[in-house]
Coordinates of C-alpha atoms and ligand atoms in Angstrom, one line a residue:
X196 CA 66.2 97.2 103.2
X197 CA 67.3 100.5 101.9
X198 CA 64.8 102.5 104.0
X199 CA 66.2 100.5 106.8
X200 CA 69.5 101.9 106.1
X201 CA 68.4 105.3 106.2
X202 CA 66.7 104.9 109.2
X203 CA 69.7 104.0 111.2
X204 CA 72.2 106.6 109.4
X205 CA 69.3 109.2 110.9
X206 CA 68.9 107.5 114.4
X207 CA 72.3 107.4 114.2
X208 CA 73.0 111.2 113.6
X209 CA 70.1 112.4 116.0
X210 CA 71.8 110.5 118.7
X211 CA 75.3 112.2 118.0
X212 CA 73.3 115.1 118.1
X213 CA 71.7 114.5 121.3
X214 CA 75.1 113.9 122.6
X215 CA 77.2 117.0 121.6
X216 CA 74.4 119.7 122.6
X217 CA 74.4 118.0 126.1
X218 CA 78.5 118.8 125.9
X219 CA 77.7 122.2 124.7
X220 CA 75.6 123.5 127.9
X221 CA 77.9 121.5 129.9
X222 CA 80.7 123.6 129.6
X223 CA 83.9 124.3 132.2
X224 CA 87.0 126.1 132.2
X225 CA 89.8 128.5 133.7
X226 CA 88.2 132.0 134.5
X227 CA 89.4 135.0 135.9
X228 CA 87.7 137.5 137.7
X229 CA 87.0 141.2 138.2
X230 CA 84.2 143.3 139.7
X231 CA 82.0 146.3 138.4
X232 CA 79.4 148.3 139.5
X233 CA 79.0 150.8 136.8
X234 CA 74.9 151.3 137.5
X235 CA 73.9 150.5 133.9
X236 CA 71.4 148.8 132.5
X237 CA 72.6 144.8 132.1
X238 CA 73.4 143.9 129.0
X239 CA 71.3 140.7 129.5
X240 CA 68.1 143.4 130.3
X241 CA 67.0 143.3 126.2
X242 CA 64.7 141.0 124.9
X243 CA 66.2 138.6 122.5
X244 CA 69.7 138.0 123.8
X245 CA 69.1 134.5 124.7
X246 CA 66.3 132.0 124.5
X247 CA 65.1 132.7 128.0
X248 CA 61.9 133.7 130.3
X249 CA 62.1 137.2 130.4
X250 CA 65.2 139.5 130.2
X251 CA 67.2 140.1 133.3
X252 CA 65.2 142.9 134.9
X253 CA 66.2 146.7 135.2
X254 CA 65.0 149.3 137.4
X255 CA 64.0 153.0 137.3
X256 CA 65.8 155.5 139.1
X257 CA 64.0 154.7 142.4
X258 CA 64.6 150.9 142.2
X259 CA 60.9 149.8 140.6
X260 CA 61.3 147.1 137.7
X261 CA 60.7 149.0 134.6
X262 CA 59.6 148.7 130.7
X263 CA 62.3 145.9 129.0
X264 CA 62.3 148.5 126.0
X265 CA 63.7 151.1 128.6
X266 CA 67.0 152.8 127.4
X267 CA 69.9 152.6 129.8
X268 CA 70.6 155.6 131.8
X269 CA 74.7 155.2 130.2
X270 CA 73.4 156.7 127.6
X271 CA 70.4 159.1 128.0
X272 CA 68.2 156.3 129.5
X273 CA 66.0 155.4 132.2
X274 CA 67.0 152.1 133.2
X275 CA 69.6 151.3 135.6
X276 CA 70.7 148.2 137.2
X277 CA 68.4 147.2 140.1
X278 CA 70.0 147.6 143.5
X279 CA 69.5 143.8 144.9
X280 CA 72.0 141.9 142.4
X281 CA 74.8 142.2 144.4
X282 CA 76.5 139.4 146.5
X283 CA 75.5 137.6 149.3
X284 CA 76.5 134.9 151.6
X285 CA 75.2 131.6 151.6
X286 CA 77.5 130.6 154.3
X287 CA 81.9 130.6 154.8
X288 CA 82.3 129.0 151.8
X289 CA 79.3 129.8 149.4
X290 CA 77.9 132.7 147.8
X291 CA 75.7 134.1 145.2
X292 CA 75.9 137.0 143.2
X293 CA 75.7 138.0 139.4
X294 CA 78.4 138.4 137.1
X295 CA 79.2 140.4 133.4
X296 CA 80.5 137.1 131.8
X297 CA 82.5 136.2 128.4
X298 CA 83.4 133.1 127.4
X299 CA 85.5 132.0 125.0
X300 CA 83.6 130.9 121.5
X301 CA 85.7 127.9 121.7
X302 CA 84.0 126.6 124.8
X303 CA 80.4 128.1 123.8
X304 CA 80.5 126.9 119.9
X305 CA 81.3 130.5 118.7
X306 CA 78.1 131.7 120.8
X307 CA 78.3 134.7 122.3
X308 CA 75.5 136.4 124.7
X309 CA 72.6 133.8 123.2
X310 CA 75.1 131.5 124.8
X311 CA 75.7 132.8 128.3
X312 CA 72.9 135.7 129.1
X313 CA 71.0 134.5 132.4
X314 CA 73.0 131.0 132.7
X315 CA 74.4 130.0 135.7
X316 CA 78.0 129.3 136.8
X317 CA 79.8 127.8 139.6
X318 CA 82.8 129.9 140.1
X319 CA 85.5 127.9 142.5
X320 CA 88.3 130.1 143.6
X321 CA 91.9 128.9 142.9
X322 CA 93.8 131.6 144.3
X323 CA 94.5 132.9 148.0
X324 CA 92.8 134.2 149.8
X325 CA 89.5 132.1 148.2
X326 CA 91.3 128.4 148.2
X327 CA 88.1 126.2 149.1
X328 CA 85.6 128.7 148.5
X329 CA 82.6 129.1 145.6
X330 CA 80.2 131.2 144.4
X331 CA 77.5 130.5 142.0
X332 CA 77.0 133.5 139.9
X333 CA 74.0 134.0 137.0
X334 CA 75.3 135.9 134.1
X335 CA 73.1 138.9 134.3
X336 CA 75.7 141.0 131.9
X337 CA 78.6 141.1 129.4
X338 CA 82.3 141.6 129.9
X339 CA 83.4 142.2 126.5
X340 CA 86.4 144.6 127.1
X341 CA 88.5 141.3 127.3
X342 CA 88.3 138.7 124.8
X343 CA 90.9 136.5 125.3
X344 CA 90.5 134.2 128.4
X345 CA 87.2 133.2 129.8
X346 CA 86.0 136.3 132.4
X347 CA 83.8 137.0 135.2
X348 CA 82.8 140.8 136.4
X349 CA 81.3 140.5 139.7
X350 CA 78.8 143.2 140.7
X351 CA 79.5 144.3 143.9
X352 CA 78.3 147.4 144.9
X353 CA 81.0 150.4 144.9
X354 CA 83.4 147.7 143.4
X355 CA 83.9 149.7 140.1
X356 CA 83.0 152.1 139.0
X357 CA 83.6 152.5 134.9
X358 CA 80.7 154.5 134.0
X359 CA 80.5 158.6 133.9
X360 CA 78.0 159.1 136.2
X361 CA 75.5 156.6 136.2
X362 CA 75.6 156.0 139.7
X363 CA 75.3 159.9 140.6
X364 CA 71.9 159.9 138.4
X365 CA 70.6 156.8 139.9
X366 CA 70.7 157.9 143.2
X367 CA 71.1 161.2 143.2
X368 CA 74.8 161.2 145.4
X369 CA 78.1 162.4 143.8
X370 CA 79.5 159.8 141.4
X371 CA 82.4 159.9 143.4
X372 CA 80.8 157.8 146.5
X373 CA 80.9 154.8 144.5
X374 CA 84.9 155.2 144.6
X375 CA 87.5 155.7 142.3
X376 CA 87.7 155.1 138.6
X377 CA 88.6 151.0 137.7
X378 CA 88.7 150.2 141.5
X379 CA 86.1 151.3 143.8
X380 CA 85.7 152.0 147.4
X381 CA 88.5 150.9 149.3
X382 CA 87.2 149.9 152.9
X383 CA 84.2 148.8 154.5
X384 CA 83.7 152.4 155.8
X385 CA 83.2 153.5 152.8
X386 CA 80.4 151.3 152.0
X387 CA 78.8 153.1 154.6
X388 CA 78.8 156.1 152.5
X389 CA 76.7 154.2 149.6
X390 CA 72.9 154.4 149.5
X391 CA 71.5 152.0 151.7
X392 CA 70.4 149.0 149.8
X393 CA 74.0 148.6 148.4
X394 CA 76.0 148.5 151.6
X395 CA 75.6 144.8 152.2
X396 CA 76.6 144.0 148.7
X397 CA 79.8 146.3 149.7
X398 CA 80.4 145.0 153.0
X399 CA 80.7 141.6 151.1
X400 CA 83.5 142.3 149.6
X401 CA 85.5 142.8 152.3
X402 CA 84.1 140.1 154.5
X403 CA 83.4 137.1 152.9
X404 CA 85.7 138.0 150.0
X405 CA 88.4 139.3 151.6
X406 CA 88.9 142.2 149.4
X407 CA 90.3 139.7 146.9
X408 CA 92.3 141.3 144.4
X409 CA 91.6 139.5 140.5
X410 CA 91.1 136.0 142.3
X411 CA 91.0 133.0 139.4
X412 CA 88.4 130.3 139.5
X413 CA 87.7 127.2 137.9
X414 CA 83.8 127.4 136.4
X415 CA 81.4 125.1 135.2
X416 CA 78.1 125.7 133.9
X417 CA 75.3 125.1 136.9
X418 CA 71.3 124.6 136.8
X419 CA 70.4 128.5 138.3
X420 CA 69.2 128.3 142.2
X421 CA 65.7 129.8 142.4
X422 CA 67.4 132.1 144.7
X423 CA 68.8 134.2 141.8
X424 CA 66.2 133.9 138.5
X425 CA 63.8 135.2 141.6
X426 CA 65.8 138.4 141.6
X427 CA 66.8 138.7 137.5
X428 CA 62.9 137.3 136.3
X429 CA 64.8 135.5 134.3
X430 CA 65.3 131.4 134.0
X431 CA 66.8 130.0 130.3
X432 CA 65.0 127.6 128.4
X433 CA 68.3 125.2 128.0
X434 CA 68.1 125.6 132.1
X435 CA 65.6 122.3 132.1
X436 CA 67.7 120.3 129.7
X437 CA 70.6 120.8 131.7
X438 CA 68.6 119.5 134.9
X439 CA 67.5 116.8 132.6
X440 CA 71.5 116.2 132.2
X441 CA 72.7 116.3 135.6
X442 CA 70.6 115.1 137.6
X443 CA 72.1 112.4 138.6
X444 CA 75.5 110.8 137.0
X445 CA 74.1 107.2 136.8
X446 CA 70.9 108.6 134.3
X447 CA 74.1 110.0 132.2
X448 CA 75.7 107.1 132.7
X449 CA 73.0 104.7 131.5
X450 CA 72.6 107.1 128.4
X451 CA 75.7 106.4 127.4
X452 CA 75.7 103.1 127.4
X453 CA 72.3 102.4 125.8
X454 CA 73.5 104.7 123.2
X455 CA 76.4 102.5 122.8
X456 CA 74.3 99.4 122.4
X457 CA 72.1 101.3 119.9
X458 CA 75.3 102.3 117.6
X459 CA 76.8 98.7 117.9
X460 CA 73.0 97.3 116.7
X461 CA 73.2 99.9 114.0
X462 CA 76.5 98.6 113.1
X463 CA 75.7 95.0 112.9
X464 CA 72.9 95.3 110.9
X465 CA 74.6 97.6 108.4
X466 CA 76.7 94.9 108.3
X467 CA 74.4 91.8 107.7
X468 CA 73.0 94.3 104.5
Ligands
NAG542 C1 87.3 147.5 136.5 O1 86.7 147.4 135.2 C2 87.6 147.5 134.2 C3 86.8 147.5 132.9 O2 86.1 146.3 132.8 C4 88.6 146.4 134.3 O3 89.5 146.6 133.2 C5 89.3 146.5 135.6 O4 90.2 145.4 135.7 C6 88.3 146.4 136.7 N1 88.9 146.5 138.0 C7 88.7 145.6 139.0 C8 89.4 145.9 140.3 O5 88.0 144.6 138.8
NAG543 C1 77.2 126.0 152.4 O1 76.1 126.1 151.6 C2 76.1 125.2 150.5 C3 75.0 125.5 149.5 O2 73.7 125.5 150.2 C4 76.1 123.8 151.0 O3 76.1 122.9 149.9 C5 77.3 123.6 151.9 O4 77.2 122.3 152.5 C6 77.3 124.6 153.0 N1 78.6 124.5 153.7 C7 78.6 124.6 155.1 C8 80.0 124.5 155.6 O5 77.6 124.8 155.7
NAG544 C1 88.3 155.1 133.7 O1 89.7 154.8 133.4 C2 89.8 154.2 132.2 C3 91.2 153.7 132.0 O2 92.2 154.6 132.4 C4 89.5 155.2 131.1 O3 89.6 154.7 129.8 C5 88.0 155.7 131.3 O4 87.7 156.7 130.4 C6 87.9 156.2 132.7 N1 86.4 156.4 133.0 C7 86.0 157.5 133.6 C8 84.6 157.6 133.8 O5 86.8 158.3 134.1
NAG545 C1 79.5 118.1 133.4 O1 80.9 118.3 133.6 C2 81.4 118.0 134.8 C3 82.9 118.4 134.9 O2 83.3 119.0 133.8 C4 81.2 116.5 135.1 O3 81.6 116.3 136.5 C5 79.7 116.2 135.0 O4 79.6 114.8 135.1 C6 79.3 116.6 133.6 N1 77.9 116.3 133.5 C7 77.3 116.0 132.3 C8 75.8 115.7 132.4 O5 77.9 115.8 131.3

């Protein structure tokens, strides 16, 4: 009778378990937003940050995928952040893109990068001129400097540029075609002055995003389109659970009740000891 007890205090905890790590990946919130495109190595790029694949891939100076060990070249390095993760259109009111992400420990249980490094967001705009539209972003980086409200950096080619001059090394062009200092380029001409496999990512801005200025969002944490972990290398192992969670809301649904029944059996038989 007693190891019967036991049994159930220990079904009973595994299922609470169960329940509060499927509330911990499925976070949501307020967010607002900024862009960078310092030319860096992502923070995401080093092994170990997060239970995941492979680290978010860097490049060399010529764009090749290089060594995960690789140094970042904004600080003496070799690696820099590989030309194609910058925005793109889906259509009017979707895009994709990659983001330097923070989110408050209160939302991520006190994790920090373990807890957002490659995961996936759906960011939906809730200021003009973005009403009605979304992107879904992977977190391919860290936005740190702000640790107060839940934040999203939006690489965008020529969008801002923070760094010295690791744009200038990258590609070999004055630092000062990637635009000025906390703002970057300011019109779609000037994107014609980037290197060439950045001026879509530029034009973007000032197309589908309307040259938004700090637009806010609401987020939620999304299972990552192949689209995007095809351009990082890199998927999370929490990604599957998730899909195992949302698939559809009656399977969630259907959990909860069953796990209801289970406690309420538990219950009574505690009782009838
Ligand atoms: C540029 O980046 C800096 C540093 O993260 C940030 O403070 C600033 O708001 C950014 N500017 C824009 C326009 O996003
Ligand atoms: C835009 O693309 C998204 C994602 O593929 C899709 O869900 C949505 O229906 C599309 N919207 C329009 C207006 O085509
Ligand atoms: C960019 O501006 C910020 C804020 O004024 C400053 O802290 C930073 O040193 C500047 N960076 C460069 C590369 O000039
Ligand atoms: C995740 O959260 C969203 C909104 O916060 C909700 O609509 C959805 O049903 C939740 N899914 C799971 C599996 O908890």
């Amino acid at each position: 009778m007693t190891l019967h007890y036991f049994r159930h205090i220990a079904l009973t905890l595994e299922l609470f378990a169960v329940v509060a790590q499927s509330a911990n990946l499925n976070y949501s919130g307020e967010a607002i937003t900024t862009r960078f495109w310092d030319c860096c190595k992502p923070s995401c790029g080093w092994a170990g940050k997060a239970q995941f694949s492979s680290p978010v891939v860097s490049c060399t100076a010529d764009d090749k995928p290089t060594d995960f060990s690789a140094g970042t070249g904004c600080n003496g390095g070799s690696a820099f952040q590989c030309s194609n993760q910058q925005p793109w259109a889906i259509n009017d009111t979707v895009s994709y893109g990659f983001a330097g992400v923070y989110i408050i420990p209160e939302l991520t249980h006190g994790g920090i990068e373990d807890a957002w490094c490659c995961a996936c967001y759906q960011l939906d705009f809730t200021s003009e001129p973005l009403i009605g539209k979304s992107m879904i972003v992977q977190a391919s980086n860290t936005a740190y400097d702000i640790s107060t409200a839940n934040r999203f950096s939006l690489a965008i080619p020529g969008g801002n540029t923070t760094s010295q001059n690791a744009c200038a090394q990258q590609y070999g062009v004055a630092q000062s075609v990637f635009g000025d200092n906390m703002s970057g380029v300011s019109s779609t001409d000037d994107c014609l002055k980037l290197p060439e496999d950045l001026r879509a990512g530029c034009r973007w801005r000032f197309d589908w995003f309307q040259d938004a200025s700090f637009p806010s969002a609401n987020f939620r944490r999304v299972v990552c389109p192949a689209e995007l972990t095809a351009i990082t290398t890199c998927i999370r192992n929490d990604d599957k659970q998730l899909a195992g969670k949302t698939s559809s809301a009656r399977s969630l649904t259907s959990t909860t009740s069953s796990t209801m029944a289970v406690i309420t059996a538990i219950l009574l038989s505690i009782i009838s000891i």
